[in-house]
Amino acid sequence: MISSGGGHLNELYKIIDILDGYQIFLITEKTKINTSKNLRKVMYLPKGGRENIFLFSLKFILNIILSFYRMCRYKPDCVISTGAHTAVPSIILARLLRVKTVYIESYARVREPSLTGRLVYAYVDIFYVQWPEMILHYPKARYIGALY
């Protein structure tokens, strides 16, 4: 499972809570919120803010390298993500390595698609939306209702 910090991670935790019995590895940015869950394995990516495009680009490249290493080392059966930018390399790499991919568009996206959603839509096996209006933007998506 992979997610940026903040609200994206909170949404991912809702999924983690119902996947009892599965071996879950979480890849996220290091924040105070993700240290509160008792998970077997948490791996961190550099936090990527977009305020400095040069630093963002360097961190994004590092995320690609780390994601590739982790995909090859842990060989996941499935990659599930709620976004945002930190998830893009892992989703694309997973797809290239023929790993099943699932993306859940953010609950905050009621009418307009996210940049991450637009980037990964073509690469994921299953794409879920939490609002019925979003099916207009993602015709192959499945509406699942709110995770909250």
CSV table of N, CA and C in Angstrom, one decimal:
chain,number,residue,atom,x,y,z
A,1,MET,N,0.9,-1.2,0.0
A,1,MET,CA,0.0,0.0,0.0
A,1,MET,C,0.9,1.2,0.0
A,2,ILE,N,0.5,2.2,-0.8
A,2,ILE,CA,1.3,3.4,-0.9
A,2,ILE,C,0.4,4.6,-0.9
A,3,SER,N,0.9,5.7,-0.2
A,3,SER,CA,0.2,6.9,-0.1
A,3,SER,C,1.1,8.0,0.4
A,4,SER,N,0.7,9.2,0.0
A,4,SER,CA,1.4,10.4,0.6
A,4,SER,C,0.8,10.5,2.0
A,5,GLY,N,1.4,11.5,2.8
A,5,GLY,CA,0.9,11.7,4.1
A,5,GLY,C,-0.5,12.5,4.1
A,6,GLY,N,-1.0,12.8,5.3
A,6,GLY,CA,-2.2,13.6,5.4
A,6,GLY,C,-3.4,12.8,5.1
A,7,GLY,N,-4.4,13.5,4.4
A,7,GLY,CA,-5.7,12.9,4.1
A,7,GLY,C,-5.6,11.6,3.3
A,8,HIS,N,-4.6,11.6,2.3
A,8,HIS,CA,-4.5,10.4,1.5
A,8,HIS,C,-4.2,9.2,2.4
A,9,LEU,N,-3.3,9.4,3.4
A,9,LEU,CA,-2.9,8.3,4.3
A,9,LEU,C,-4.1,7.9,5.2
A,10,ASN,N,-4.9,8.9,5.7
A,10,ASN,CA,-6.1,8.6,6.5
A,10,ASN,C,-7.0,7.7,5.7
A,11,GLU,N,-7.2,8.0,4.4
A,11,GLU,CA,-8.1,7.1,3.6
A,11,GLU,C,-7.5,5.7,3.5
A,12,LEU,N,-6.2,5.6,3.3
A,12,LEU,CA,-5.6,4.3,3.2
A,12,LEU,C,-5.7,3.5,4.5
A,13,TYR,N,-5.7,4.2,5.6
A,13,TYR,CA,-5.8,3.5,6.9
A,13,TYR,C,-7.2,2.8,7.0
A,14,LYS,N,-8.2,3.4,6.4
A,14,LYS,CA,-9.6,2.8,6.4
A,14,LYS,C,-9.5,1.5,5.7
A,15,ILE,N,-8.7,1.4,4.7
A,15,ILE,CA,-8.6,0.1,3.9
A,15,ILE,C,-7.8,-0.9,4.7
A,16,ILE,N,-6.7,-0.4,5.3
A,16,ILE,CA,-5.8,-1.3,6.1
A,16,ILE,C,-6.6,-1.9,7.3
A,17,ASP,N,-7.5,-1.2,7.9
A,17,ASP,CA,-8.3,-1.7,9.0
A,17,ASP,C,-9.2,-2.9,8.6
A,18,ILE,N,-9.6,-3.0,7.3
A,18,ILE,CA,-10.4,-4.1,6.9
A,18,ILE,C,-9.7,-5.3,6.3
A,19,LEU,N,-8.4,-5.1,6.2
A,19,LEU,CA,-7.5,-6.1,5.5
A,19,LEU,C,-6.8,-7.0,6.6
A,20,ASP,N,-7.5,-7.3,7.7
A,20,ASP,CA,-6.9,-8.1,8.7
A,20,ASP,C,-6.6,-9.5,8.2
A,21,GLY,N,-5.4,-10.0,8.5
A,21,GLY,CA,-5.0,-11.3,8.0
A,21,GLY,C,-4.1,-11.2,6.8
A,22,TYR,N,-4.0,-10.1,6.2
A,22,TYR,CA,-3.0,-9.9,5.1
A,22,TYR,C,-1.7,-9.3,5.5
A,23,GLN,N,-0.7,-9.7,4.9
A,23,GLN,CA,0.6,-9.1,5.2
A,23,GLN,C,0.7,-7.7,4.4
A,24,ILE,N,0.7,-6.7,5.2
A,24,ILE,CA,0.7,-5.3,4.6
A,24,ILE,C,2.0,-4.6,4.8
A,25,PHE,N,2.5,-4.1,3.7
A,25,PHE,CA,3.6,-3.2,3.7
A,25,PHE,C,3.1,-1.8,3.3
A,26,LEU,N,3.4,-0.8,4.1
A,26,LEU,CA,3.0,0.5,3.8
A,26,LEU,C,4.2,1.4,3.4
A,27,ILE,N,4.1,2.1,2.3
A,27,ILE,CA,5.1,3.0,1.8
A,27,ILE,C,4.4,4.4,1.9
A,28,THR,N,5.0,5.3,2.6
A,28,THR,CA,4.5,6.6,2.7
A,28,THR,C,5.6,7.6,3.1
A,29,GLU,N,5.2,8.9,3.2
A,29,GLU,CA,6.1,9.9,3.7
A,29,GLU,C,6.1,9.8,5.2
A,30,LYS,N,7.2,10.2,5.8
A,30,LYS,CA,7.3,10.1,7.3
A,30,LYS,C,6.6,11.4,7.9
A,31,THR,N,5.5,11.1,8.6
A,31,THR,CA,4.8,12.2,9.3
A,31,THR,C,4.4,11.7,10.7
A,32,LYS,N,3.9,12.5,11.5
A,32,LYS,CA,3.5,12.1,12.9
A,32,LYS,C,2.3,11.2,12.8
A,33,ILE,N,1.5,11.4,11.9
A,33,ILE,CA,0.2,10.6,11.8
A,33,ILE,C,0.5,9.1,11.5
A,34,ASN,N,1.5,8.8,10.7
A,34,ASN,CA,1.7,7.4,10.3
A,34,ASN,C,2.5,6.6,11.3
A,35,THR,N,3.0,7.2,12.4
A,35,THR,CA,3.7,6.5,13.4
A,35,THR,C,2.7,5.9,14.4
A,36,SER,N,1.5,6.3,14.3
A,36,SER,CA,0.5,5.8,15.3
A,36,SER,C,-0.1,4.5,15.0
A,37,LYS,N,0.0,4.0,13.8
A,37,LYS,CA,-0.6,2.7,13.4
A,37,LYS,C,0.4,1.6,13.7
A,38,ASN,N,0.0,0.5,14.2
A,38,ASN,CA,0.8,-0.7,14.5
A,38,ASN,C,0.9,-1.6,13.2
A,39,LEU,N,1.8,-1.3,12.3
A,39,LEU,CA,1.9,-2.1,11.1
A,39,LEU,C,3.2,-2.8,11.2
A,40,ARG,N,3.3,-4.0,10.5
A,40,ARG,CA,4.5,-4.8,10.6
A,40,ARG,C,5.6,-4.1,9.9
A,41,LYS,N,5.4,-3.5,8.8
A,41,LYS,CA,6.5,-2.9,8.0
A,41,LYS,C,6.0,-1.6,7.4
A,42,VAL,N,6.7,-0.5,7.7
A,42,VAL,CA,6.5,0.8,7.1
A,42,VAL,C,7.8,1.2,6.5
A,43,MET,N,7.7,1.6,5.2
A,43,MET,CA,8.9,2.1,4.5
A,43,MET,C,8.6,3.6,4.1
A,44,TYR,N,9.6,4.4,4.2
A,44,TYR,CA,9.4,5.8,4.0
A,44,TYR,C,10.0,6.3,2.7
A,45,LEU,N,9.3,7.2,2.1
A,45,LEU,CA,9.8,8.0,0.9
A,45,LEU,C,10.1,9.4,1.3
A,46,PRO,N,11.0,10.1,0.6
A,46,PRO,CA,11.2,11.5,1.0
A,46,PRO,C,9.9,12.3,0.7
A,47,LYS,N,9.6,13.2,1.7
A,47,LYS,CA,8.4,14.0,1.6
A,47,LYS,C,8.6,15.0,0.4
A,48,GLY,N,7.7,15.0,-0.5
A,48,GLY,CA,7.8,15.9,-1.7
A,48,GLY,C,6.8,17.0,-1.7
A,49,GLY,N,7.2,18.2,-1.4
A,49,GLY,CA,6.4,19.4,-1.6
A,49,GLY,C,6.7,20.0,-2.9
A,50,ARG,N,5.8,20.7,-3.5
A,50,ARG,CA,6.0,21.3,-4.8
A,50,ARG,C,6.4,22.8,-4.7
A,51,GLU,N,6.8,23.3,-3.6
A,51,GLU,CA,7.2,24.7,-3.5
A,51,GLU,C,8.5,25.0,-4.1
A,52,ASN,N,9.4,24.0,-4.2
A,52,ASN,CA,10.7,24.1,-4.9
A,52,ASN,C,10.7,23.0,-6.0
A,53,ILE,N,10.6,23.4,-7.2
A,53,ILE,CA,10.5,22.4,-8.3
A,53,ILE,C,11.7,21.6,-8.5
A,54,PHE,N,12.9,22.2,-8.2
A,54,PHE,CA,14.2,21.5,-8.3
A,54,PHE,C,14.2,20.4,-7.2
A,55,LEU,N,13.9,20.7,-6.0
A,55,LEU,CA,13.9,19.7,-4.9
A,55,LEU,C,12.9,18.6,-5.2
A,56,PHE,N,11.7,19.1,-5.6
A,56,PHE,CA,10.6,18.2,-5.9
A,56,PHE,C,11.1,17.2,-7.0
A,57,SER,N,11.7,17.6,-8.0
A,57,SER,CA,12.2,16.8,-9.1
A,57,SER,C,13.2,15.8,-8.6
A,58,LEU,N,14.2,16.2,-7.8
A,58,LEU,CA,15.2,15.3,-7.2
A,58,LEU,C,14.5,14.2,-6.3
A,59,LYS,N,13.6,14.6,-5.5
A,59,LYS,CA,12.9,13.7,-4.6
A,59,LYS,C,12.1,12.7,-5.4
A,60,PHE,N,11.5,13.2,-6.5
A,60,PHE,CA,10.6,12.3,-7.4
A,60,PHE,C,11.5,11.3,-8.0
A,61,ILE,N,12.7,11.7,-8.5
A,61,ILE,CA,13.6,10.7,-9.1
A,61,ILE,C,14.1,9.7,-8.0
A,62,LEU,N,14.4,10.1,-6.8
A,62,LEU,CA,14.7,9.2,-5.7
A,62,LEU,C,13.6,8.3,-5.4
A,63,ASN,N,12.4,8.8,-5.4
A,63,ASN,CA,11.2,7.9,-5.2
A,63,ASN,C,11.1,6.8,-6.3
A,64,ILE,N,11.4,7.2,-7.5
A,64,ILE,CA,11.4,6.2,-8.6
A,64,ILE,C,12.4,5.0,-8.3
A,65,ILE,N,13.6,5.4,-7.9
A,65,ILE,CA,14.6,4.5,-7.6
A,65,ILE,C,14.2,3.6,-6.4
A,66,LEU,N,13.8,4.2,-5.3
A,66,LEU,CA,13.4,3.5,-4.1
A,66,LEU,C,12.2,2.6,-4.4
A,67,SER,N,11.2,3.1,-5.2
A,67,SER,CA,10.1,2.3,-5.5
A,67,SER,C,10.5,1.0,-6.3
A,68,PHE,N,11.4,1.2,-7.3
A,68,PHE,CA,11.8,0.1,-8.1
A,68,PHE,C,12.5,-1.0,-7.2
A,69,TYR,N,13.4,-0.5,-6.3
A,69,TYR,CA,14.1,-1.4,-5.4
A,69,TYR,C,13.1,-2.2,-4.5
A,70,ARG,N,12.1,-1.5,-4.0
A,70,ARG,CA,11.2,-2.2,-3.1
A,70,ARG,C,10.2,-3.1,-3.9
A,71,MET,N,9.9,-2.8,-5.1
A,71,MET,CA,9.1,-3.7,-5.9
A,71,MET,C,9.8,-5.0,-6.2
A,72,CYS,N,11.1,-4.8,-6.5
A,72,CYS,CA,11.9,-6.0,-6.8
A,72,CYS,C,12.2,-6.8,-5.5
A,73,ARG,N,12.4,-6.2,-4.4
A,73,ARG,CA,12.8,-6.9,-3.2
A,73,ARG,C,11.6,-7.6,-2.6
A,74,TYR,N,10.4,-6.9,-2.5
A,74,TYR,CA,9.3,-7.4,-1.7
A,74,TYR,C,8.3,-8.2,-2.6
A,75,LYS,N,8.4,-8.0,-3.9
A,75,LYS,CA,7.5,-8.6,-4.9
A,75,LYS,C,6.0,-8.7,-4.4
A,76,PRO,N,5.4,-7.6,-4.3
A,76,PRO,CA,4.0,-7.6,-3.8
A,76,PRO,C,3.0,-8.3,-4.8
A,77,ASP,N,1.9,-8.8,-4.2
A,77,ASP,CA,0.9,-9.4,-5.1
A,77,ASP,C,0.0,-8.3,-5.6
A,78,CYS,N,-0.1,-7.2,-4.9
A,78,CYS,CA,-1.0,-6.1,-5.3
A,78,CYS,C,-0.5,-4.8,-4.7
A,79,VAL,N,-0.7,-3.7,-5.4
A,79,VAL,CA,-0.3,-2.4,-4.9
A,79,VAL,C,-1.6,-1.6,-4.9
A,80,ILE,N,-2.0,-1.1,-3.7
A,80,ILE,CA,-3.2,-0.3,-3.5
A,80,ILE,C,-2.8,1.1,-3.1
A,81,SER,N,-3.4,2.1,-3.7
A,81,SER,CA,-3.0,3.5,-3.4
A,81,SER,C,-4.2,4.4,-3.3
A,82,THR,N,-4.1,5.5,-2.5
A,82,THR,CA,-5.0,6.5,-2.5
A,82,THR,C,-4.4,7.8,-2.9
A,83,GLY,N,-3.2,7.8,-3.5
A,83,GLY,CA,-2.5,9.0,-4.0
A,83,GLY,C,-1.5,9.5,-2.9
A,84,ALA,N,-0.9,10.6,-3.1
A,84,ALA,CA,-0.9,11.4,-4.3
A,84,ALA,C,0.4,11.2,-5.0
A,85,HIS,N,1.2,12.3,-5.2
A,85,HIS,CA,2.4,12.2,-6.1
A,85,HIS,C,3.4,11.1,-5.8
A,86,THR,N,3.5,10.7,-4.5
A,86,THR,CA,4.5,9.7,-4.1
A,86,THR,C,4.1,8.3,-4.7
A,87,ALA,N,2.8,8.2,-5.0
A,87,ALA,CA,2.3,6.9,-5.4
A,87,ALA,C,2.5,6.6,-6.9
A,88,VAL,N,2.7,7.7,-7.7
A,88,VAL,CA,2.8,7.5,-9.2
A,88,VAL,C,3.9,6.5,-9.6
A,89,PRO,N,5.1,6.7,-9.1
A,89,PRO,CA,6.2,5.8,-9.6
A,89,PRO,C,5.8,4.3,-9.2
A,90,SER,N,5.4,4.1,-8.0
A,90,SER,CA,5.1,2.7,-7.6
A,90,SER,C,4.0,2.1,-8.4
A,91,ILE,N,3.0,2.8,-8.7
A,91,ILE,CA,1.9,2.3,-9.5
A,91,ILE,C,2.3,1.9,-11.0
A,92,ILE,N,3.1,2.8,-11.6
A,92,ILE,CA,3.5,2.6,-12.9
A,92,ILE,C,4.5,1.4,-12.9
A,93,LEU,N,5.4,1.4,-12.0
A,93,LEU,CA,6.4,0.3,-11.9
A,93,LEU,C,5.7,-1.1,-11.6
A,94,ALA,N,4.7,-1.0,-10.8
A,94,ALA,CA,3.9,-2.3,-10.5
A,94,ALA,C,3.3,-2.8,-11.7
A,95,ARG,N,2.7,-1.9,-12.5
A,95,ARG,CA,2.0,-2.3,-13.7
A,95,ARG,C,3.0,-2.9,-14.7
A,96,LEU,N,4.2,-2.3,-14.8
A,96,LEU,CA,5.2,-2.8,-15.7
A,96,LEU,C,5.7,-4.2,-15.3
A,97,LEU,N,5.7,-4.4,-14.0
A,97,LEU,CA,6.2,-5.7,-13.4
A,97,LEU,C,5.0,-6.7,-13.3
A,98,ARG,N,3.9,-6.3,-13.9
A,98,ARG,CA,2.7,-7.2,-13.9
A,98,ARG,C,2.1,-7.5,-12.5
A,99,VAL,N,2.2,-6.5,-11.6
A,99,VAL,CA,1.6,-6.6,-10.3
A,99,VAL,C,0.3,-5.9,-10.4
A,100,LYS,N,-0.7,-6.6,-9.8
A,100,LYS,CA,-2.1,-6.0,-9.8
A,100,LYS,C,-2.1,-4.6,-9.1
A,101,THR,N,-2.8,-3.7,-9.7
A,101,THR,CA,-2.8,-2.3,-9.1
A,101,THR,C,-4.2,-1.8,-8.9
A,102,VAL,N,-4.4,-1.2,-7.8
A,102,VAL,CA,-5.7,-0.6,-7.4
A,102,VAL,C,-5.5,0.8,-7.0
A,103,TYR,N,-6.3,1.7,-7.5
A,103,TYR,CA,-6.2,3.1,-7.1
A,103,TYR,C,-7.6,3.6,-6.7
A,104,ILE,N,-7.6,4.4,-5.6
A,104,ILE,CA,-8.8,4.9,-5.1
A,104,ILE,C,-8.7,6.4,-5.1
A,105,GLU,N,-9.5,7.1,-5.9
A,105,GLU,CA,-9.5,8.5,-6.0
A,105,GLU,C,-9.9,9.2,-4.7
A,106,SER,N,-9.3,10.3,-4.4
A,106,SER,CA,-9.5,10.9,-3.1
A,106,SER,C,-11.0,11.3,-2.9
A,107,TYR,N,-11.4,11.2,-1.6
A,107,TYR,CA,-12.8,11.6,-1.2
A,107,TYR,C,-13.0,13.1,-1.5
A,108,ALA,N,-11.9,13.8,-1.4
A,108,ALA,CA,-12.0,15.3,-1.7
A,108,ALA,C,-12.3,15.6,-3.1
A,109,ARG,N,-12.2,14.7,-4.0
A,109,ARG,CA,-12.4,14.9,-5.4
A,109,ARG,C,-13.9,14.5,-5.7
A,110,VAL,N,-14.7,15.6,-5.7
A,110,VAL,CA,-16.2,15.4,-5.9
A,110,VAL,C,-16.5,15.6,-7.4
A,111,ARG,N,-15.9,16.6,-8.0
A,111,ARG,CA,-16.3,17.0,-9.4
A,111,ARG,C,-15.1,17.0,-10.3
A,112,GLU,N,-13.9,17.2,-9.9
A,112,GLU,CA,-12.8,17.3,-10.8
A,112,GLU,C,-11.8,16.2,-10.4
A,113,PRO,N,-11.1,15.6,-11.4
A,113,PRO,CA,-10.1,14.6,-11.1
A,113,PRO,C,-8.8,15.2,-10.6
A,114,SER,N,-8.1,14.4,-9.8
A,114,SER,CA,-6.8,14.8,-9.3
A,114,SER,C,-5.8,14.6,-10.4
A,115,LEU,N,-4.7,15.3,-10.2
A,115,LEU,CA,-3.5,15.1,-11.1
A,115,LEU,C,-3.1,13.6,-11.1
A,116,THR,N,-2.9,13.1,-9.8
A,116,THR,CA,-2.5,11.7,-9.7
A,116,THR,C,-3.5,10.7,-10.3
A,117,GLY,N,-4.7,11.0,-10.1
A,117,GLY,CA,-5.7,10.1,-10.8
A,117,GLY,C,-5.6,10.1,-12.3
A,118,ARG,N,-5.4,11.3,-12.9
A,118,ARG,CA,-5.3,11.4,-14.3
A,118,ARG,C,-4.0,10.7,-14.8
A,119,LEU,N,-2.9,10.8,-14.0
A,119,LEU,CA,-1.7,10.1,-14.4
A,119,LEU,C,-1.7,8.6,-14.3
A,120,VAL,N,-2.4,8.1,-13.3
A,120,VAL,CA,-2.4,6.6,-13.1
A,120,VAL,C,-3.6,5.9,-13.8
A,121,TYR,N,-4.6,6.6,-14.2
A,121,TYR,CA,-5.8,5.9,-14.7
A,121,TYR,C,-5.5,4.9,-15.7
A,122,ALA,N,-4.7,5.1,-16.6
A,122,ALA,CA,-4.4,4.2,-17.7
A,122,ALA,C,-3.5,3.0,-17.3
A,123,TYR,N,-2.9,3.1,-16.1
A,123,TYR,CA,-2.0,2.0,-15.6
A,123,TYR,C,-2.6,1.1,-14.6
A,124,VAL,N,-3.7,1.4,-14.0
A,124,VAL,CA,-4.2,0.6,-12.9
A,124,VAL,C,-5.2,-0.5,-13.4
A,125,ASP,N,-5.3,-1.6,-12.7
A,125,ASP,CA,-6.2,-2.6,-13.0
A,125,ASP,C,-7.6,-2.3,-12.6
A,126,ILE,N,-7.7,-1.7,-11.4
A,126,ILE,CA,-9.0,-1.3,-10.9
A,126,ILE,C,-8.9,0.1,-10.4
A,127,PHE,N,-9.8,1.0,-10.8
A,127,PHE,CA,-9.8,2.4,-10.4
A,127,PHE,C,-11.2,2.6,-9.7
A,128,TYR,N,-11.1,3.1,-8.4
A,128,TYR,CA,-12.4,3.3,-7.7
A,128,TYR,C,-12.5,4.8,-7.5
A,129,VAL,N,-13.8,5.3,-7.5
A,129,VAL,CA,-14.1,6.7,-7.1
A,129,VAL,C,-15.1,6.6,-6.0
A,130,GLN,N,-15.1,7.7,-5.2
A,130,GLN,CA,-15.9,7.8,-4.0
A,130,GLN,C,-17.1,8.6,-4.2
A,131,TRP,N,-17.3,9.2,-5.4
A,131,TRP,CA,-18.5,10.0,-5.7
A,131,TRP,C,-19.0,9.6,-7.1
A,132,PRO,N,-20.3,9.4,-7.2
A,132,PRO,CA,-20.8,9.0,-8.5
A,132,PRO,C,-20.5,10.0,-9.7
A,133,GLU,N,-20.4,11.2,-9.4
A,133,GLU,CA,-20.1,12.2,-10.4
A,133,GLU,C,-18.8,12.0,-11.1
A,134,MET,N,-17.9,11.4,-10.4
A,134,MET,CA,-16.5,11.2,-11.0
A,134,MET,C,-16.5,10.1,-12.1
A,135,ILE,N,-17.5,9.3,-12.2
A,135,ILE,CA,-17.6,8.4,-13.3
A,135,ILE,C,-17.5,9.1,-14.7
A,136,LEU,N,-18.0,10.3,-14.7
A,136,LEU,CA,-17.9,11.1,-15.9
A,136,LEU,C,-16.5,11.3,-16.4
A,137,HIS,N,-15.6,11.5,-15.4
A,137,HIS,CA,-14.2,11.7,-15.7
A,137,HIS,C,-13.4,10.4,-15.9
A,138,TYR,N,-13.9,9.3,-15.3
A,138,TYR,CA,-13.2,8.0,-15.3
A,138,TYR,C,-14.2,7.0,-15.7
A,139,PRO,N,-14.5,6.8,-17.0
A,139,PRO,CA,-15.6,5.9,-17.4
A,139,PRO,C,-15.4,4.5,-17.0
A,140,LYS,N,-14.2,4.0,-16.9
A,140,LYS,CA,-14.0,2.6,-16.5
A,140,LYS,C,-13.9,2.4,-15.0
A,141,ALA,N,-14.0,3.5,-14.2
A,141,ALA,CA,-13.9,3.4,-12.8
A,141,ALA,C,-15.2,2.7,-12.2
A,142,ARG,N,-15.0,2.3,-11.0
A,142,ARG,CA,-16.1,1.7,-10.2
A,142,ARG,C,-16.4,2.6,-9.0
A,143,TYR,N,-17.7,2.9,-8.8
A,143,TYR,CA,-18.1,3.7,-7.7
A,143,TYR,C,-18.3,2.9,-6.5
A,144,ILE,N,-17.6,3.2,-5.4
A,144,ILE,CA,-17.6,2.4,-4.2
A,144,ILE,C,-18.2,3.2,-3.0
A,145,GLY,N,-18.5,4.4,-3.2
A,145,GLY,CA,-19.0,5.2,-2.0
A,145,GLY,C,-17.8,5.7,-1.2
A,146,ALA,N,-18.1,6.3,-0.1
A,146,ALA,CA,-17.0,6.9,0.7
A,146,ALA,C,-16.4,5.9,1.6
A,147,LEU,N,-15.1,6.0,1.8
A,147,LEU,CA,-14.3,5.2,2.7
A,147,LEU,C,-14.6,5.6,4.1
A,148,TYR,N,-15.0,6.8,4.3
A,148,TYR,CA,-15.2,7.3,5.7
A,148,TYR,C,-16.6,6.8,6.3
